[in-house]
Coordinates of C-alpha atoms and ligand atoms in Angstrom, one line a residue:
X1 CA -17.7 5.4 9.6
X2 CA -15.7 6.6 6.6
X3 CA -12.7 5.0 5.6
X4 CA -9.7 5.9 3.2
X5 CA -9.1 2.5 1.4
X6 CA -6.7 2.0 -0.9
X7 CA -6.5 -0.5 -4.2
X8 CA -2.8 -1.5 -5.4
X9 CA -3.4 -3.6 -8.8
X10 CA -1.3 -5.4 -10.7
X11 CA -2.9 -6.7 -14.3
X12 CA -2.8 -4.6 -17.4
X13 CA -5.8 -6.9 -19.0
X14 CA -8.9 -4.6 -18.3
X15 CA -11.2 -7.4 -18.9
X16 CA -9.0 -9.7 -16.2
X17 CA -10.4 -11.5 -13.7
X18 CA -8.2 -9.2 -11.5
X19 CA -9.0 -6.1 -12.9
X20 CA -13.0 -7.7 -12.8
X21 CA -12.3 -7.8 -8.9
X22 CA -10.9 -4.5 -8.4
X23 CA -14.1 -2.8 -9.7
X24 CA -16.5 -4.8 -7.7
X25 CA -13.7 -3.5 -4.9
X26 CA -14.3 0.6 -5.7
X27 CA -18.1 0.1 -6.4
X28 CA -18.4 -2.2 -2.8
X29 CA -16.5 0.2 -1.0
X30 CA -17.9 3.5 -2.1
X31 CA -21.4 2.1 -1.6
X32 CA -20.3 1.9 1.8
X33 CA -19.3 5.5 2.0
X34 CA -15.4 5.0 1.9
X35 CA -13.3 6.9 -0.2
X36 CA -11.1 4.9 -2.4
X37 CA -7.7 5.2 -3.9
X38 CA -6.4 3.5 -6.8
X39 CA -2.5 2.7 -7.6
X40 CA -2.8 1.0 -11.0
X41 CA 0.9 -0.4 -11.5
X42 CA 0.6 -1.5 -14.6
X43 CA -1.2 1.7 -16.1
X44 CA 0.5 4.3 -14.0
X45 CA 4.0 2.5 -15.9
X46 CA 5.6 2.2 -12.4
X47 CA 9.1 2.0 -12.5
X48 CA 9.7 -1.9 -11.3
X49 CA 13.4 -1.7 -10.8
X50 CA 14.9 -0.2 -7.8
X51 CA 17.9 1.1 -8.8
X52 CA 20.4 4.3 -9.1
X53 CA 17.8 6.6 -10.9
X54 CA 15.7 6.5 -7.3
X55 CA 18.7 8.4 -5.5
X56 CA 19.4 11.7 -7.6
X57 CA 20.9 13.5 -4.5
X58 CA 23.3 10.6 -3.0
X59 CA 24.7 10.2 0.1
X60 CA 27.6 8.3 -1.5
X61 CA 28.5 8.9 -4.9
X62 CA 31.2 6.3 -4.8
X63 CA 29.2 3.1 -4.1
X64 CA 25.5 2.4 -3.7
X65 CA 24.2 1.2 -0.7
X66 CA 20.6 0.8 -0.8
X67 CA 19.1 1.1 2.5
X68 CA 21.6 3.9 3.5
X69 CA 20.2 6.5 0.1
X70 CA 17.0 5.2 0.9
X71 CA 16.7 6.6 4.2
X72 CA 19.2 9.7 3.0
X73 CA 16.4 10.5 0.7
X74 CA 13.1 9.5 2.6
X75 CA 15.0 12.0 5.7
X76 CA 16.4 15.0 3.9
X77 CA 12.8 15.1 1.5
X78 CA 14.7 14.2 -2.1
X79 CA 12.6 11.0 -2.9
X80 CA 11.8 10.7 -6.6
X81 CA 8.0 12.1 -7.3
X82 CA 6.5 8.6 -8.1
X83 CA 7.7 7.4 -4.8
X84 CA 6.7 10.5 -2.7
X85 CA 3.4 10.1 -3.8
X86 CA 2.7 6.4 -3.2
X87 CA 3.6 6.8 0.0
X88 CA 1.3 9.2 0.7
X89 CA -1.2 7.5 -0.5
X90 CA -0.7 4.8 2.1
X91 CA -0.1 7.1 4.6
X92 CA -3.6 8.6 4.0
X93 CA -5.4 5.2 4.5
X94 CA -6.5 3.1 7.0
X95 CA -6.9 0.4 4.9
X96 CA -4.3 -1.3 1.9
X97 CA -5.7 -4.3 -0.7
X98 CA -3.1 -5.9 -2.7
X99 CA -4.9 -7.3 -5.8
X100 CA -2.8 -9.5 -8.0
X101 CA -2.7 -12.9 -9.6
X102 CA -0.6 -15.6 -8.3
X103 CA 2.7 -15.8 -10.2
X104 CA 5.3 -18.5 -9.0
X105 CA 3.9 -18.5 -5.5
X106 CA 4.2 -14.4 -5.1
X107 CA 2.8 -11.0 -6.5
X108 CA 3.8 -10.3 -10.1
X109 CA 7.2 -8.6 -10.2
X110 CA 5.8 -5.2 -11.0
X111 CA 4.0 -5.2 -7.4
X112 CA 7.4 -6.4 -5.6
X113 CA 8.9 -3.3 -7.1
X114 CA 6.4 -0.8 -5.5
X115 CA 6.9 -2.3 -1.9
X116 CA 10.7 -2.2 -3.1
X117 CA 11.1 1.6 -3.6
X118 CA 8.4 3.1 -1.6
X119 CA 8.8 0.9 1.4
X120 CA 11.1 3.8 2.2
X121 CA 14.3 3.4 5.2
X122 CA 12.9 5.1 8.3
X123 CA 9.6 4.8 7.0
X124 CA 8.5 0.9 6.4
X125 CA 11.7 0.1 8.4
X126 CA 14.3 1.9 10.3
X127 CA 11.4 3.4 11.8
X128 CA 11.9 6.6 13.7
X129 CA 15.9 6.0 12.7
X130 CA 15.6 3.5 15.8
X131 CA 17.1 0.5 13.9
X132 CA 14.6 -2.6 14.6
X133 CA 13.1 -1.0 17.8
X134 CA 9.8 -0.4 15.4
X135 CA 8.7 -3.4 13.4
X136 CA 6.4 -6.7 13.3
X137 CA 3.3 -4.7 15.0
X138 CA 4.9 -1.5 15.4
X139 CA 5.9 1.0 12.9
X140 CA 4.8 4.1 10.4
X141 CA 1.6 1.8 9.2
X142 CA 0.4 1.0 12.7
X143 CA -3.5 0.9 12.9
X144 CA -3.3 0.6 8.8
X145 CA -5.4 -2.7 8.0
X146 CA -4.2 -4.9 5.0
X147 CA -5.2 -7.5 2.8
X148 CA -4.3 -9.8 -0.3
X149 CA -6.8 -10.3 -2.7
X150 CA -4.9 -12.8 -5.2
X151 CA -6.4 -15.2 -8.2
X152 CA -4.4 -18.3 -8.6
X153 CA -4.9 -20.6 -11.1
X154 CA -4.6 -24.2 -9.4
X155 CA -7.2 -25.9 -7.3
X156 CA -7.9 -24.9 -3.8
X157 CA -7.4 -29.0 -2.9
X158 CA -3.5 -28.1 -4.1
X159 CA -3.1 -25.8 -1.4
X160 CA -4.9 -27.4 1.5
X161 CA -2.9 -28.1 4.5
X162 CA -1.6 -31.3 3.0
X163 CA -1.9 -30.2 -1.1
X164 CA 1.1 -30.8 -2.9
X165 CA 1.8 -26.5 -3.3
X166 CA 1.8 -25.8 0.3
X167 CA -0.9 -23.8 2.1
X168 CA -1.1 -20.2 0.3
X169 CA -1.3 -18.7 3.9
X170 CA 1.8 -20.3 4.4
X171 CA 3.5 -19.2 0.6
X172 CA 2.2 -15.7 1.4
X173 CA 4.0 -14.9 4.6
X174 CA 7.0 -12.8 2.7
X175 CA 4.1 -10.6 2.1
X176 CA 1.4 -10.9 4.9
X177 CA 4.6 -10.9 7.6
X178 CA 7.5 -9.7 6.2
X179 CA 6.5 -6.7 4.5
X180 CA 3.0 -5.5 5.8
X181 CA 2.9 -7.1 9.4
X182 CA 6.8 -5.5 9.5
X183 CA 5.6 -1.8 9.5
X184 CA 3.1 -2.5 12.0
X185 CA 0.0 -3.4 9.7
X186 CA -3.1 -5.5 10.7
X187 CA -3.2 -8.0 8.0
X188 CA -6.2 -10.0 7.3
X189 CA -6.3 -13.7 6.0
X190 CA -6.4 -13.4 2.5
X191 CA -8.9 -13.6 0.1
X192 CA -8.0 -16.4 -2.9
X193 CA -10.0 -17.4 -5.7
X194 CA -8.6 -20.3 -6.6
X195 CA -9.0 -22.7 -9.7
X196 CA -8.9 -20.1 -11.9
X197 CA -6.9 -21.4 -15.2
X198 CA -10.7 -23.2 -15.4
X199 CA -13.2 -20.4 -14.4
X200 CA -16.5 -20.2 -15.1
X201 CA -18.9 -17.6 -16.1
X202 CA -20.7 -18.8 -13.1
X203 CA -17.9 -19.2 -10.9
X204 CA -16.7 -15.5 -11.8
X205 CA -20.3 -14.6 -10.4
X206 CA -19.7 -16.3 -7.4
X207 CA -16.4 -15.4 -6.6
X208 CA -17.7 -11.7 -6.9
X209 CA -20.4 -12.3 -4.8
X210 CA -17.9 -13.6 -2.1
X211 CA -15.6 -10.7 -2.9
X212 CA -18.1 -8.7 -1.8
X213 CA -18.9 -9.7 1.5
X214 CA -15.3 -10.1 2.4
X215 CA -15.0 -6.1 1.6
X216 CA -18.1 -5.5 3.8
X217 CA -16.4 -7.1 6.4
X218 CA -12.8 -5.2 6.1
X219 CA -12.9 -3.0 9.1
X220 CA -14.3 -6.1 11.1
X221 CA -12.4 -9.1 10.5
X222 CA -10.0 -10.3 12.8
X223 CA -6.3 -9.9 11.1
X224 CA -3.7 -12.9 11.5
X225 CA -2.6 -13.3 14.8
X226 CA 1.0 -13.0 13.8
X227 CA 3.3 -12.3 17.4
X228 CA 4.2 -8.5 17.7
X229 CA 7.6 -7.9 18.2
X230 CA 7.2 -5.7 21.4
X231 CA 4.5 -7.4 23.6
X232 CA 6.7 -9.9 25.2
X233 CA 7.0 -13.1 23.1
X234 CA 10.2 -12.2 21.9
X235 CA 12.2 -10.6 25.3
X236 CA 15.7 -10.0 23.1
X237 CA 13.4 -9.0 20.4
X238 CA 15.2 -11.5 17.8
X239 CA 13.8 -14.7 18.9
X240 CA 10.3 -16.7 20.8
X241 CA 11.2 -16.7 24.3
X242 CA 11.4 -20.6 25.8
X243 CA 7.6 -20.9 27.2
X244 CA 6.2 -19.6 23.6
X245 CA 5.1 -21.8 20.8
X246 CA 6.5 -24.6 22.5
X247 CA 7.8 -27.3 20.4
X248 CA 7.2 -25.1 17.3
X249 CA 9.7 -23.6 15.1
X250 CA 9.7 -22.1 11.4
X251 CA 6.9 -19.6 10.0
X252 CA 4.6 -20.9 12.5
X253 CA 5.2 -20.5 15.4
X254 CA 5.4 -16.6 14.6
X255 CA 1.4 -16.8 14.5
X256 CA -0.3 -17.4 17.8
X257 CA -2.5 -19.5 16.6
X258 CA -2.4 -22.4 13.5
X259 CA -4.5 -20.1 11.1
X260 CA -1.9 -20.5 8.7
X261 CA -2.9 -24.3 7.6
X262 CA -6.2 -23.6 6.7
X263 CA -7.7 -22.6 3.2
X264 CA -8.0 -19.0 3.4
X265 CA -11.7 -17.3 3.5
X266 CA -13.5 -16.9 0.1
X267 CA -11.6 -19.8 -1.1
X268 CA -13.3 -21.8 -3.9
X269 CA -12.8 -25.6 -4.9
Ligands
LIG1 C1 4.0 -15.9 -14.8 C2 2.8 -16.7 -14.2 C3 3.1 -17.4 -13.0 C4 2.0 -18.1 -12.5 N1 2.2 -18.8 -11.3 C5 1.2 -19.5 -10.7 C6 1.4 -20.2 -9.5 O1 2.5 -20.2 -8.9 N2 0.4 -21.0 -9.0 C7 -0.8 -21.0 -9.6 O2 -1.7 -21.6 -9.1 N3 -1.1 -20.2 -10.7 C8 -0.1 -19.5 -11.3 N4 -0.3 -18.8 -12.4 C9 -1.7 -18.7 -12.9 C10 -2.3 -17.4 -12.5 O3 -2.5 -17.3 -11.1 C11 -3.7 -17.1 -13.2 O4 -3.4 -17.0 -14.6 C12 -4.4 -15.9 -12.7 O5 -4.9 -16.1 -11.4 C13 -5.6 -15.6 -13.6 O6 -6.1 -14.3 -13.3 P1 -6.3 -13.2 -14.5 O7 -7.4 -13.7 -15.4 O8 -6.8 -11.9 -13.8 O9 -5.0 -13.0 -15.1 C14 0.7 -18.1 -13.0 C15 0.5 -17.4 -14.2 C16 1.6 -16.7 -14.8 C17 1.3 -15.9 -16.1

């Protein structure tokens, strides 16, 4: 069936590696009948910094609170334009690929800053000005699918469950859980090309060719098995009830099963 996917990008080289992956992305997809939207940070110029110029109408002229002019503006319709639109771009799809290349264990500063100013109050959180009745599993983006498509440029062995940078599953979970599991998205395990300060010609070919069947698969995957908020593991919806992920604490334990450890799908040595 026909899908709305779409592509946020981070890398201003067109002749990246990245930017090599997000075309194999819009040609994959499109062969498959989807329709796909782009968001090209970098060329679009997005605005990176969240700050004052985002709230031209304030609640509170006197002092700037954040999350209280982000959901005054998101409510009463005065969102800046380049923030309005992103948003309904992701509203419109039923699928959202972050592409970006590792940088210092996260997406490139550029990227943080779209989640940042469109993740909107009362619509990525807030939801439905409920407080945090709506989040983890439930939310705006509910039924949205996501996945990280990220180049790093150390070895996969670094990152294997006992590598010496931590498992990327693991190093991604501000993004995976935190910010698109936290408006209800489906998130996938993410697609890593790793090793790629050394790439190949060859390798490029390969990782393509993986790329590729990982897109043909998008709508099919199973997503992480992160814990929703609201189906019972967490009864004062704060923290695992007694009888769940017993004997487990930290990041894992929010995933219902270990699929955290292992070297995410698509991985190459
Ligand atoms: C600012 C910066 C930070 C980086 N941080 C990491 C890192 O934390 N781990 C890693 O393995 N590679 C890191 N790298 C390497 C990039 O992941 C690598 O250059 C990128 O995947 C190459 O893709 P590209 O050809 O599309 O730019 C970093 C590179 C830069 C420029």
């Amino acid at each position: 069936m026909k899908k709305k996917v779409l592509i946020v990008f981070a890398h201003p080289e067109p002749a990246s590696l990245n930017r090599q992956l997000v075309d194999v992305a819009v040609q994959t997809l499109q062969q498959q009948g989807h329709e796909v939207m782009i968001s090209d940070v970098y060329g679009m110029g997005w605005k990176a910094v969240f700050d004052e110029h985002d709230f031209p109408t304030r609640a509170d002229p006197d002092r700037l609170y954040f999350v209280q002019e982000s959901g005054h503006s998101y409510s009463s319709g005065r969102q800046v334009a380049d923030i309005e639109a992103e948003q309904q771009k992701v509203l419109a799809a039923d699928a959202v690929i972050l592409q970006f290349p590792l940088w210092w264990y996260s997406m490139p500063a550029i990227l943080k800053g779209w989640v940042d100013r469109v993740w909107a109050y009362g619509l990525a959180y807030g939801y439905q000005g409920a407080g945090n009745r709506y989040r983890y599993g439930d939310g705006a983006f509910k039924g949205k699918r996501a996945l990280l498509s990220v180049t790093v440029g150390g070895p996969a062995v670094d990152f294997s469950p006992r590598g010496i940078n931590g498992p990327l599953e693991q190093l991604l979970f501000p993004i995976t859980h935190g910010t698109l599991f936290f408006p209800g998205m489906d998130v996938l395990p993410t697609h890593a090309i790793y090793g790629t300060a050394r790439i190949t010609a060859e390798t490029v070919a390969a990782a393509k060719a993986a790329w590729r069947v990982r897109l043909e698969h998008l709508f099919e995957d199973a997503p992480i098995p992160f814990r929703p908020q609201n189906a019972g593991d967490y009864p004062d919806t704060h923290v695992l009830a007694s009888h769940v992920a017993v004997g487990q604490s930290g990041l894992l334990a929010h995933v219902s099963h270990v699929e955290m450890a292992r070297v995410p799908a698509g991985a190459d040595a």
